Amino acid sequence: MTSPLSLPAAGPLRAWQRSAINSYLRRQPRDFLAVATPGAGKTTFALRIAGQLLADREVQAVTVVAPTEHLKTQWAIAAAKVGIHLDPGFSNAVGATSPDYHGVALTYAGVAARPLMHRQRTAGTRTLVILDEVHHAGDALSWGDAVKEAFDPATRRLCLTGTPFRSDTNPIPFVRYERGTDGITRSGSDHAYGYADALRDGVVRPVLFLAYSGTATWRTRAGEEISATLGEPLTVEQTAAAWRTALDPHGDWMPAVLAAADRRLTEVRRGMPDAGGMVIATDHQSAKLYAELLFGITGRAPVVVLSDDPTASAKIGAFEASGERWLVAVRMVSEGVDIPRLAVGVYATSVQTPLFFAQAVGRFVRGRAPGETASVFLPSVPALLLLAAQLEAERDHALDGPAKEQFLADELLAAANRSLDEGEDEAAFTALQASAQLDRVIYDGGEYGTGAAVGSDDEQDFIGLPGLLAPEQVAVLLQQHQAKQIRARQAPVVPAPAAVVTTHQLLSGLRKELNGLVGAWHHRTGSPHGVVHNELRSACGGPPGPQASAQQLQDRIETVRRWARERSAG
C-alpha cells in the first residue's frame, strides 16, 4: 500500500461526530457500530477514524464495503478529499491493486463472490474494514457468511448504518447482540445519533408527508371488478391490488400526484432555487412511464437512472451538479446516494419495510441551511402512514419477539405484491383506474387536514407551504390550514353558481392535454410530433387540431392513451 499518510487540514466536525470519535479513540475497540440517521455525516466520521488509524500506524490499509457500485465511487471521492486514496475499480479477477492506493472500495456482492480471496488480502495486511450500511450483510445468509469469512482476520472493523433495524431475523455480522429484560435479543450500538437528535441539532430537515388516497378499481382473474379506497380497512390482497392500481402510470392517481409534487417543488424552489425532486419507482418499466408523465407535466425530460445502466453513476453526478428539476429512479438511488439538493420525493413503490422506507426518506432530509424542509408524497396506505408517523422512533435490530411477528406480516403483503407484479398468470390482475385526492399531511408525528380534492384551494394550502420555514412555523401553518378546513365544513352550505366553461376554454384545454400526450409519445417512441398528430387523424378522422371539435380531440386523447397501454402490455 501507499506510504505513510499525510492528512490535509481537517474540516469542522459536528458534535455527534466528535463524541463518537472520542469514544472510539478512548476505547480502541476491534469492532464498533455507529448508528446515525441518513444525512448526519457517517462517511466523514468513518474517514476521520481511518485517517487517524493510518497516521498512528495502527492499520496499513483500508477496505470499504458498500451496497452499490455508485457508492464505491462516492466513498473513493470522499476519501480522496481527506488524503485517503481508495481504488473503487478493484477487480476480483485481478485480486490486487496499485501500491499508490491506501485501500479498496468493494460491494457486498463482490465480497460474496470471492470471500476467501478477500480473507487472504485482509489477513496479509493490518486492515481497517469499514462496512457501510452494514445491515446489507444480513440481506441473505450467504452474504452474511461471506462477510464473516472475508473480514474475520481484520485488525479493526467499523460498522455503519442509518437504520439499525431489519424486518427479518438474519443476524448481522460483527454486530453485538444483547438480551433485554423483556427477553428479546437486540443489537447494541456503540454510538447512536437518531433522526430526532439530528432534527433538534438542525443537521437534517423536517419532513412533510403528503398522503394521497383515492378510489382504485381493478379486475380479478375471474373477471370481477373490485373498487376500494386507499387507506380503508382491506384484506392483504385488496391492499396490494389497490396500492398497485394507484401506482399504475395509465391511471389518474400517478399523474395527479406527480403534478402536485411538481407544484410543491416550484414552491420549494422559491427559497431553495436548486431544489430537486426524485420519484422512487418499483421497476424499470414504471420508471420510464413516470418519466413520460413528468415530461408531459413539466415540458422537460427528467433524468432517468436504472440499475442496469452503466452510465448510472455519471447521470447521478450530473444531476447533483445541475439545476434539473426531476430524477426518476428505481431502488438503487434510495440508499446512500448523497444529493443534498433533493427536497421533494414521490414514494411510488409498494415496498413497505421500515428499513427501505427510512433509507428512501433519508435521501431528502440532508440539510444545507436553516429553515429547509423536505416533502414526500406517498399513497395513503396504513403501513406507510405508520412509518411516516414513527419516523423519529429509535429502533434496534431484534432477532426474536415482535420483530419476527412484524416480519411475517410484512412478508404477507410483500408476497401479495409479488404475486401481482411477477405472478405466474398475468391475467390474474388488471388495473383499471384510480383517482386521487389529498388525504392528510403527517408532520412531526401529527396528522393535519381533513381531505382535499386535487386542484382545490384546500390542497394548494398544504402544497403551497413556503419551502423555508422553522419547524415550529410548519406546525403552526398546518394547524391554521386544518382549522380553516374545519370551519368551512361547519359553515352552512350555499349553492355556488355553476361555473361557465366557454367553448374556447374547453377546446384550449383539450388541445393542451392532447399536445402533452403527443409529446410523451414522441419522447417514448421518437416519432415526430407532426407524424403522431397525422397518425391520430388517420385513426380517428377529422381535420387538424386547430379545426377539430371537442369530441374529435377527446377521441384522439383516448386513442393515444390506448396506444400507450397496448405498448406497455406488449
Tab-separated table of C-alpha atoms in Angstrom, residues 120-569:
chain	number	residue	atom	x	y	z
A	120	GLN	CA	-6.333	-13.552	2.230
A	121	ARG	CA	-5.997	-9.852	1.379
A	122	THR	CA	-7.294	-8.860	4.813
A	123	ALA	CA	-5.086	-11.321	6.683
A	124	GLY	CA	-1.967	-10.248	4.783
A	125	THR	CA	-2.085	-6.600	5.895
A	126	ARG	CA	-3.217	-4.846	9.070
A	127	THR	CA	-6.566	-3.635	7.753
A	128	LEU	CA	-9.428	-1.420	8.863
A	129	VAL	CA	-12.652	-2.678	7.294
A	130	ILE	CA	-15.493	-0.148	7.042
A	131	LEU	CA	-18.845	-1.869	6.475
A	132	ASP	CA	-21.151	0.836	5.151
A	133	GLU	CA	-24.892	0.215	5.678
A	134	VAL	CA	-23.890	-2.992	7.416
A	135	HIS	CA	-27.485	-4.227	7.581
A	136	HIS	CA	-26.923	-5.365	3.975
A	137	ALA	CA	-24.676	-8.090	5.351
A	138	GLY	CA	-27.907	-9.621	6.624
A	139	ASP	CA	-29.691	-9.432	3.261
A	140	ALA	CA	-29.025	-13.125	2.744
A	141	LEU	CA	-27.334	-15.789	4.819
A	142	SER	CA	-24.792	-16.241	2.015
A	143	TRP	CA	-23.824	-12.555	2.172
A	144	GLY	CA	-23.531	-12.629	5.948
A	145	ASP	CA	-21.415	-15.776	5.846
A	146	ALA	CA	-19.191	-14.263	3.153
A	147	VAL	CA	-18.639	-11.043	5.111
A	148	LYS	CA	-17.738	-13.025	8.252
A	149	GLU	CA	-15.394	-15.271	6.274
A	150	ALA	CA	-13.675	-12.403	4.441
A	151	PHE	CA	-13.170	-9.971	7.295
A	152	ASP	CA	-12.782	-12.100	10.385
A	153	PRO	CA	-8.972	-11.504	10.267
A	154	ALA	CA	-9.362	-7.685	10.115
A	155	THR	CA	-7.391	-5.654	12.647
A	156	ARG	CA	-10.307	-3.235	13.079
A	157	ARG	CA	-13.932	-3.271	11.854
A	158	LEU	CA	-16.087	-0.148	11.771
A	159	CYS	CA	-19.762	-0.819	11.064
A	160	LEU	CA	-22.052	1.989	9.893
A	161	THR	CA	-25.790	2.142	9.392
A	162	GLY	CA	-28.519	4.731	9.198
A	163	THR	CA	-31.162	2.152	10.055
A	164	PRO	CA	-30.119	-0.330	12.742
A	165	PHE	CA	-33.244	-2.446	12.414
A	166	ARG	CA	-34.143	-5.150	9.940
A	167	SER	CA	-37.575	-6.674	9.369
A	168	ASP	CA	-36.240	-10.213	9.232
A	169	THR	CA	-34.199	-12.121	11.779
A	170	ASN	CA	-30.887	-12.692	9.991
A	171	PRO	CA	-28.076	-11.733	12.389
A	172	ILE	CA	-25.750	-9.015	11.112
A	173	PRO	CA	-22.052	-9.977	11.198
A	174	PHE	CA	-19.757	-8.223	13.704
A	175	VAL	CA	-22.737	-6.629	15.474
A	176	ARG	CA	-23.144	-7.219	19.212
A	177	TYR	CA	-26.485	-8.615	20.365
A	178	GLU	CA	-27.813	-8.368	23.913
A	179	ARG	CA	-30.844	-9.941	25.563
A	180	GLY	CA	-33.050	-7.347	27.264
A	181	THR	CA	-35.125	-7.654	30.401
A	182	ASP	CA	-38.129	-8.415	28.179
A	183	GLY	CA	-36.353	-11.479	26.832
A	184	ILE	CA	-35.864	-10.046	23.313
A	185	THR	CA	-32.380	-10.107	21.818
A	186	ARG	CA	-31.468	-6.770	20.211
A	187	SER	CA	-28.457	-5.241	18.524
A	188	GLY	CA	-26.310	-2.962	20.627
A	189	SER	CA	-24.712	0.131	19.092
A	190	ASP	CA	-21.559	1.804	20.353
A	191	HIS	CA	-22.801	5.247	19.350
A	192	ALA	CA	-26.287	6.272	18.189
A	193	TYR	CA	-27.454	9.526	16.651
A	194	GLY	CA	-31.090	9.340	15.594
A	195	TYR	CA	-33.303	11.474	13.379
A	196	ALA	CA	-34.849	13.232	16.387
A	197	ASP	CA	-31.355	14.179	17.641
A	198	ALA	CA	-30.302	15.411	14.195
A	199	LEU	CA	-33.515	17.377	13.766
A	200	ARG	CA	-33.017	19.069	17.119
A	201	ASP	CA	-29.440	19.980	16.141
A	202	GLY	CA	-30.519	21.339	12.761
A	203	VAL	CA	-28.473	18.701	10.906
A	204	VAL	CA	-31.441	17.325	8.939
A	205	ARG	CA	-34.644	18.774	7.517
A	206	PRO	CA	-38.089	18.161	8.993
A	207	VAL	CA	-40.294	16.099	6.668
A	208	LEU	CA	-43.815	16.790	5.466
A	209	PHE	CA	-45.561	13.618	4.326
A	210	LEU	CA	-48.427	14.338	1.920
A	211	ALA	CA	-50.563	11.198	1.776
A	212	TYR	CA	-52.930	10.767	-1.175
A	213	SER	CA	-55.890	8.404	-1.142
A	214	GLY	CA	-58.493	7.784	-3.842
A	215	THR	CA	-60.659	5.066	-5.296
A	216	ALA	CA	-58.905	2.231	-7.121
A	217	THR	CA	-60.650	-0.204	-9.458
A	218	TRP	CA	-59.190	-3.455	-10.762
A	219	ARG	CA	-60.338	-6.681	-12.414
A	220	THR	CA	-59.605	-10.094	-10.944
A	221	ARG	CA	-58.771	-13.261	-12.842
A	222	ALA	CA	-62.412	-14.291	-12.547
A	223	GLY	CA	-63.460	-11.100	-14.353
A	224	GLU	CA	-64.847	-9.432	-11.225
A	225	GLU	CA	-64.317	-5.683	-10.968
A	226	ILE	CA	-63.436	-4.513	-7.458
A	227	SER	CA	-63.245	-0.945	-6.193
A	228	ALA	CA	-61.695	0.129	-2.921
A	229	THR	CA	-60.410	3.312	-1.327
A	230	LEU	CA	-56.758	3.559	-0.369
A	231	GLY	CA	-56.408	3.733	3.396
A	232	GLU	CA	-59.638	1.948	4.246
A	233	PRO	CA	-59.530	-1.402	6.106
A	234	LEU	CA	-58.881	-4.046	3.433
A	235	THR	CA	-57.540	-7.569	3.199
A	236	VAL	CA	-53.854	-8.050	2.442
A	237	GLU	CA	-54.642	-8.944	-1.187
A	238	GLN	CA	-57.012	-5.989	-1.605
A	239	THR	CA	-54.470	-3.574	-0.117
A	240	ALA	CA	-51.802	-4.832	-2.508
A	241	ALA	CA	-54.168	-4.583	-5.504
A	242	ALA	CA	-55.406	-1.089	-4.628
A	243	TRP	CA	-51.850	0.073	-3.989
A	244	ARG	CA	-50.589	-1.281	-7.295
A	245	THR	CA	-53.571	0.169	-9.157
A	246	ALA	CA	-52.798	3.613	-7.727
A	247	LEU	CA	-49.202	3.321	-8.946
A	248	ASP	CA	-50.284	2.327	-12.467
A	249	PRO	CA	-48.912	5.002	-14.834
A	250	HIS	CA	-52.016	4.736	-17.036
A	251	GLY	CA	-54.480	5.698	-14.304
A	252	ASP	CA	-55.266	9.135	-12.914
A	253	TRP	CA	-53.643	8.726	-9.480
A	254	MET	CA	-49.987	8.954	-10.525
A	255	PRO	CA	-50.432	11.894	-12.948
A	256	ALA	CA	-52.323	13.823	-10.248
A	257	VAL	CA	-49.736	13.113	-7.547
A	258	LEU	CA	-46.806	13.900	-9.849
A	259	ALA	CA	-48.459	17.188	-10.831
A	260	ALA	CA	-48.997	18.045	-7.159
A	261	ALA	CA	-45.393	17.154	-6.343
A	262	ASP	CA	-44.156	19.358	-9.180
A	263	ARG	CA	-46.226	22.277	-7.848
A	264	ARG	CA	-44.714	21.655	-4.429
A	265	LEU	CA	-41.229	21.662	-5.965
A	266	THR	CA	-41.957	25.013	-7.601
A	267	GLU	CA	-42.898	26.437	-4.205
A	268	VAL	CA	-39.816	24.966	-2.514
A	269	ARG	CA	-37.556	26.432	-5.197
A	270	ARG	CA	-38.656	29.933	-4.236
A	271	GLY	CA	-36.440	29.544	-1.176
A	272	MET	CA	-34.122	26.793	-2.492
A	273	PRO	CA	-33.536	27.694	-6.158
A	274	ASP	CA	-31.673	24.480	-6.965
A	275	ALA	CA	-34.058	22.127	-5.136
A	276	GLY	CA	-34.727	18.870	-6.945
A	277	GLY	CA	-37.288	16.105	-6.781
A	278	MET	CA	-36.989	12.336	-7.089
A	279	VAL	CA	-39.547	9.660	-7.932
A	280	ILE	CA	-38.719	6.240	-6.470
A	281	ALA	CA	-40.249	3.609	-8.754
A	282	THR	CA	-40.759	-0.106	-8.297
A	283	ASP	CA	-39.255	-1.275	-11.594
A	284	HIS	CA	-37.650	-0.103	-14.813
A	285	GLN	CA	-40.847	-0.034	-16.860
A	286	SER	CA	-42.686	2.078	-14.303
A	287	ALA	CA	-39.723	4.449	-14.011
A	288	LYS	CA	-39.737	5.086	-17.770
A	289	LEU	CA	-43.502	5.673	-17.830
A	290	TYR	CA	-43.361	8.029	-14.843
A	291	ALA	CA	-40.663	9.949	-16.711
A	292	GLU	CA	-43.032	10.346	-19.656
A	293	LEU	CA	-45.743	11.672	-17.341
A	294	LEU	CA	-43.323	14.209	-15.873
A	295	PHE	CA	-42.323	15.277	-19.366
A	296	GLY	CA	-45.976	15.947	-20.137
A	297	ILE	CA	-46.364	17.927	-16.893
A	298	THR	CA	-43.166	19.987	-16.978
A	299	GLY	CA	-42.213	20.052	-20.662
A	300	ARG	CA	-38.719	18.793	-19.726
A	301	ALA	CA	-37.467	15.218	-19.793
A	302	PRO	CA	-36.382	14.150	-16.287
A	303	VAL	CA	-33.149	12.295	-15.622
A	304	VAL	CA	-33.833	8.542	-15.506
A	305	VAL	CA	-31.448	6.256	-13.615
A	306	LEU	CA	-31.816	2.481	-13.970
A	307	SER	CA	-29.799	-0.135	-12.126
A	308	ASP	CA	-28.602	-1.847	-15.321
A	309	ASP	CA	-27.431	1.424	-16.881
A	310	PRO	CA	-23.606	1.545	-17.000
A	311	THR	CA	-23.809	5.355	-17.024
A	312	ALA	CA	-25.917	5.486	-13.834
A	313	SER	CA	-23.154	6.965	-11.645
A	314	ALA	CA	-22.374	9.625	-14.243
A	315	LYS	CA	-26.066	10.527	-14.511
A	316	ILE	CA	-26.410	10.841	-10.744
A	317	GLY	CA	-23.320	13.033	-10.550
A	318	ALA	CA	-24.504	15.226	-13.420
A	319	PHE	CA	-27.942	15.612	-11.819
A	320	GLU	CA	-26.393	16.553	-8.482
A	321	ALA	CA	-24.350	19.318	-10.120
A	322	SER	CA	-27.184	20.591	-12.337
A	323	GLY	CA	-30.347	22.565	-11.801
A	324	GLU	CA	-32.636	19.910	-13.313
A	325	ARG	CA	-35.939	19.508	-11.534
A	326	TRP	CA	-36.610	15.774	-11.527
A	327	LEU	CA	-34.807	12.463	-11.189
A	328	VAL	CA	-36.670	9.163	-11.685
A	329	ALA	CA	-35.017	6.050	-10.337
A	330	VAL	CA	-35.602	2.526	-9.174
A	331	ARG	CA	-34.451	1.366	-5.741
A	332	MET	CA	-30.724	1.888	-6.394
A	333	VAL	CA	-30.907	5.607	-5.583
A	334	SER	CA	-32.922	5.111	-2.422
A	335	GLU	CA	-29.932	4.410	-0.199
A	336	GLY	CA	-26.639	6.102	0.468
A	337	VAL	CA	-26.615	8.391	-2.558
A	338	ASP	CA	-25.801	11.902	-1.451
A	339	ILE	CA	-27.712	14.550	-3.444
A	340	PRO	CA	-28.341	17.248	-0.829
A	341	ARG	CA	-30.481	19.369	-3.144
A	342	LEU	CA	-33.196	16.693	-3.251
A	343	ALA	CA	-36.092	18.153	-1.273
A	344	VAL	CA	-39.274	16.667	-2.795
A	345	GLY	CA	-39.924	12.966	-3.188
A	346	VAL	CA	-42.630	10.717	-4.598
A	347	TYR	CA	-42.727	7.266	-2.991
A	348	ALA	CA	-44.088	5.353	-5.982
A	349	THR	CA	-43.199	1.839	-4.875
A	350	SER	CA	-45.020	-0.871	-2.955
A	351	VAL	CA	-42.086	-1.631	-0.648
A	352	GLN	CA	-43.221	-1.146	2.944
A	353	THR	CA	-40.374	-2.363	5.166
A	354	PRO	CA	-39.168	0.136	7.813
A	355	LEU	CA	-35.606	-0.282	6.562
A	356	PHE	CA	-36.325	0.674	2.960
A	357	PHE	CA	-38.751	3.450	3.917
A	358	ALA	CA	-36.269	5.119	6.263
A	359	GLN	CA	-33.476	4.887	3.698
A	360	ALA	CA	-35.721	6.309	0.975
A	361	VAL	CA	-36.834	9.239	3.119
A	362	GLY	CA	-33.202	9.760	4.055
A	363	ARG	CA	-32.490	10.932	0.506
A	364	PHE	CA	-34.476	14.120	1.171
A	365	VAL	CA	-33.523	15.149	4.703
A	366	ARG	CA	-29.909	16.227	4.222
A	367	GLY	CA	-29.990	19.807	5.466
A	368	ARG	CA	-27.843	22.559	3.996
A	369	ALA	CA	-29.276	25.723	5.526
A	370	PRO	CA	-31.648	26.652	8.364
A	371	GLY	CA	-35.346	26.549	7.517
A	372	GLU	CA	-35.201	23.947	4.740
A	373	THR	CA	-37.981	21.367	4.703
A	374	ALA	CA	-38.447	18.083	2.866
A	375	SER	CA	-41.722	16.921	1.300
A	376	VAL	CA	-42.550	13.301	0.476
A	377	PHE	CA	-45.702	12.308	-1.435
A	378	LEU	CA	-46.940	8.790	-0.794
A	379	PRO	CA	-50.009	6.545	-1.064
A	380	SER	CA	-52.354	6.664	1.912
A	381	VAL	CA	-51.674	3.079	2.952
A	382	PRO	CA	-51.803	2.249	6.684
A	383	ALA	CA	-48.359	0.651	6.732
A	384	LEU	CA	-46.716	3.733	5.185
A	385	LEU	CA	-48.691	6.180	7.329
A	386	LEU	CA	-47.471	4.393	10.442
A	387	LEU	CA	-43.866	4.519	9.262
A	388	ALA	CA	-44.216	8.227	8.469
A	389	ALA	CA	-45.674	8.959	11.904
A	390	GLN	CA	-42.906	6.974	13.619
A	391	LEU	CA	-40.015	8.467	11.658
A	392	GLU	CA	-38.338	9.712	14.812
A	393	ALA	CA	-38.609	6.354	16.607
A	394	GLU	CA	-35.343	4.697	17.603
A	395	ARG	CA	-35.160	1.042	16.600
A	396	ASP	CA	-32.662	-1.721	17.183
A	397	HIS	CA	-32.368	-4.948	15.249
A	398	ALA	CA	-34.356	-7.578	17.160
A	399	LEU	CA	-33.764	-11.263	16.494
A	400	ASP	CA	-36.972	-12.502	18.075
A	401	GLY	CA	-40.247	-11.403	19.657
A	402	PRO	CA	-42.351	-8.694	17.922
A	403	ALA	CA	-39.789	-8.225	15.151
A	404	LYS	CA	-40.399	-11.746	13.915
A	405	GLU	CA	-44.171	-11.219	14.045
A	406	GLN	CA	-43.872	-7.957	12.095
A	407	PHE	CA	-41.612	-9.669	9.578
A	408	LEU	CA	-44.299	-12.278	8.932
A	409	ALA	CA	-46.933	-9.557	8.452
A	410	ASP	CA	-44.641	-7.644	6.071
A	411	GLU	CA	-43.973	-10.827	4.135
A	412	LEU	CA	-47.700	-11.429	3.583
A	413	LEU	CA	-48.137	-8.057	1.878
A	414	ALA	CA	-44.836	-8.386	0.043
A	415	ALA	CA	-45.909	-11.795	-1.225
A	416	ALA	CA	-49.235	-10.366	-2.390
A	417	ASN	CA	-47.402	-7.607	-4.252
A	418	ARG	CA	-45.009	-10.118	-5.816
A	419	SER	CA	-47.897	-12.268	-6.964
A	420	LEU	CA	-49.335	-9.235	-8.755
A	421	ASP	CA	-46.055	-7.871	-10.101
A	422	GLU	CA	-44.473	-11.153	-11.121
A	423	GLY	CA	-47.407	-13.566	-10.968
A	424	GLU	CA	-47.382	-16.792	-12.924
A	425	ASP	CA	-50.697	-15.790	-14.511
A	426	GLU	CA	-50.513	-12.168	-15.618
A	427	ALA	CA	-54.256	-12.197	-16.281
A	428	ALA	CA	-54.880	-12.624	-12.544
A	429	PHE	CA	-54.939	-8.846	-12.096
A	430	THR	CA	-55.729	-5.896	-14.335
A	431	ALA	CA	-55.502	-2.322	-13.070
A	432	LEU	CA	-58.418	-0.337	-14.468
A	433	GLN	CA	-58.480	3.119	-12.892
A	434	ALA	CA	-57.545	5.086	-9.785
A	435	SER	CA	-58.491	8.597	-8.740
A	436	ALA	CA	-56.526	10.748	-6.304
A	437	GLN	CA	-57.216	13.182	-3.509
A	438	LEU	CA	-55.119	14.573	-0.685
A	439	ASP	CA	-55.986	12.538	2.384
A	440	ARG	CA	-53.830	14.073	5.099
A	441	VAL	CA	-50.465	15.620	5.916
A	442	ILE	CA	-48.214	13.981	8.503
A	443	TYR	CA	-45.652	16.126	10.279
A	444	ASP	CA	-43.695	15.526	13.467
A	445	GLY	CA	-45.886	12.526	14.286
A	446	GLY	CA	-49.145	14.506	13.980
A	447	GLU	CA	-51.819	14.437	11.267
A	448	TYR	CA	-53.315	17.515	9.637
A	449	GLY	CA	-56.061	18.176	7.116
A	450	THR	CA	-59.495	16.721	6.515
A	451	GLY	CA	-59.030	15.733	2.876
A	452	ALA	CA	-58.874	17.844	-0.270
A	453	ALA	CA	-59.730	17.366	-3.931
A	454	VAL	CA	-56.908	17.508	-6.459
A	455	GLY	CA	-56.521	21.053	-7.749
A	456	SER	CA	-58.632	22.577	-4.963
A	457	ASP	CA	-57.734	25.573	-2.831
A	458	ASP	CA	-57.578	23.271	0.196
A	459	GLU	CA	-54.923	21.127	-1.500
A	460	GLN	CA	-52.985	24.218	-2.520
A	461	ASP	CA	-52.968	25.463	1.090
A	462	PHE	CA	-50.842	22.469	2.030
A	463	ILE	CA	-48.801	22.155	-1.176
A	464	GLY	CA	-48.095	25.879	-1.141
A	465	LEU	CA	-46.411	25.990	2.274
A	466	PRO	CA	-43.225	28.075	1.999
A	467	GLY	CA	-40.121	25.987	1.365
A	468	LEU	CA	-38.106	27.785	4.049
A	469	LEU	CA	-39.701	27.584	7.489
A	470	ALA	CA	-38.602	26.885	11.033
A	471	PRO	CA	-40.044	23.573	12.305
A	472	GLU	CA	-42.401	25.321	14.714
A	473	GLN	CA	-43.661	27.565	11.885
A	474	VAL	CA	-44.533	24.492	9.820
A	475	ALA	CA	-46.669	23.110	12.636
A	476	VAL	CA	-48.443	26.450	13.153
A	477	LEU	CA	-49.329	26.807	9.460
A	478	LEU	CA	-50.574	23.214	9.274
A	479	GLN	CA	-52.804	23.823	12.292
A	480	GLN	CA	-54.147	27.019	10.709
A	481	HIS	CA	-54.971	25.289	7.415
A	482	GLN	CA	-56.691	22.430	9.213
A	483	ALA	CA	-58.745	24.860	11.303
A	484	LYS	CA	-59.740	26.675	8.118
A	485	GLN	CA	-60.940	23.387	6.593
A	486	ILE	CA	-62.956	22.512	9.670
A	487	ARG	CA	-64.633	25.945	9.759
A	488	ALA	CA	-65.513	25.661	6.074
A	489	ARG	CA	-67.113	22.256	6.587
A	490	GLN	CA	-69.143	23.503	9.514
A	491	ALA	CA	-70.416	26.600	7.693
A	492	PRO	CA	-73.882	26.478	6.055
A	493	VAL	CA	-73.687	25.203	2.506
A	494	VAL	CA	-74.624	27.876	-0.015
A	495	PRO	CA	-75.097	26.543	-3.547
A	496	ALA	CA	-72.491	28.077	-5.803
A	497	PRO	CA	-73.452	29.218	-9.261
A	498	ALA	CA	-72.496	26.718	-11.885
A	499	ALA	CA	-69.167	27.543	-13.458
A	500	VAL	CA	-69.442	28.571	-17.074
A	501	VAL	CA	-66.863	26.973	-19.342
A	502	THR	CA	-66.655	28.673	-22.685
A	503	THR	CA	-66.119	26.716	-25.897
A	504	HIS	CA	-62.764	28.424	-26.264
A	505	GLN	CA	-61.677	27.260	-22.799
A	506	LEU	CA	-62.874	23.709	-23.440
A	507	LEU	CA	-61.092	23.384	-26.778
A	508	SER	CA	-57.910	25.008	-25.461
A	509	GLY	CA	-57.824	22.602	-22.536
A	510	LEU	CA	-58.323	19.555	-24.756
A	511	ARG	CA	-55.649	20.706	-27.219
A	512	LYS	CA	-53.211	21.245	-24.360
A	513	GLU	CA	-53.905	17.773	-22.976
A	514	LEU	CA	-53.543	16.199	-26.428
A	515	ASN	CA	-50.283	18.034	-27.110
A	516	GLY	CA	-48.891	16.846	-23.787
A	517	LEU	CA	-49.763	13.226	-24.576
A	518	VAL	CA	-48.316	13.523	-28.074
A	519	GLY	CA	-45.127	14.930	-26.542
A	520	ALA	CA	-44.917	11.977	-24.152
A	521	TRP	CA	-45.486	9.559	-27.074
A	522	HIS	CA	-42.720	11.310	-29.044
A	523	HIS	CA	-40.411	11.042	-26.037
A	524	ARG	CA	-41.197	7.330	-25.813
A	525	THR	CA	-41.091	6.328	-29.489
A	526	GLY	CA	-39.034	9.003	-31.213
A	527	SER	CA	-41.851	9.736	-33.694
A	528	PRO	CA	-42.013	13.456	-34.569
A	529	HIS	CA	-44.949	15.363	-33.125
A	530	GLY	CA	-46.399	16.064	-36.571
A	531	VAL	CA	-46.254	12.402	-37.547
A	532	VAL	CA	-48.067	11.413	-34.351
A	533	HIS	CA	-50.799	14.010	-34.958
A	534	ASN	CA	-51.255	12.728	-38.539
A	535	GLU	CA	-51.489	9.122	-37.308
A	536	LEU	CA	-54.152	10.165	-34.802
A	537	ARG	CA	-56.112	11.948	-37.545
A	538	SER	CA	-55.899	8.814	-39.688
A	539	ALA	CA	-57.091	6.642	-36.814
A	540	CYS	CA	-59.886	8.930	-35.606
A	541	GLY	CA	-60.745	11.090	-38.610
A	542	GLY	CA	-61.335	14.809	-38.618
A	543	PRO	CA	-59.414	17.953	-39.509
A	544	PRO	CA	-56.151	19.232	-37.986
A	545	GLY	CA	-56.182	20.076	-34.269
A	546	PRO	CA	-56.997	23.793	-34.545
A	547	GLN	CA	-60.173	22.968	-36.530
A	548	ALA	CA	-61.158	19.780	-34.619
A	549	SER	CA	-64.271	19.578	-32.472
A	550	ALA	CA	-64.199	18.759	-28.767
A	551	GLN	CA	-65.357	15.195	-29.450
A	552	GLN	CA	-62.681	14.684	-32.111
A	553	LEU	CA	-59.990	15.942	-29.733
A	554	GLN	CA	-61.301	13.684	-26.983
A	555	ASP	CA	-61.228	10.682	-29.350
A	556	ARG	CA	-57.581	11.389	-30.174
A	557	ILE	CA	-56.731	11.697	-26.479
A	558	GLU	CA	-58.291	8.314	-25.745
A	559	THR	CA	-56.530	6.783	-28.756
A	560	VAL	CA	-53.035	7.870	-27.755
A	561	ARG	CA	-53.712	6.653	-24.221
A	562	ARG	CA	-54.781	3.285	-25.636
A	563	TRP	CA	-51.570	3.131	-27.680
A	564	ALA	CA	-49.574	3.681	-24.500
A	565	ARG	CA	-51.423	0.935	-22.643
A	566	GLU	CA	-51.015	-1.522	-25.513
A	567	ARG	CA	-47.309	-0.740	-25.853
A	568	SER	CA	-46.788	-1.310	-22.140
A	569	ALA	CA	-48.735	-4.564	-22.218
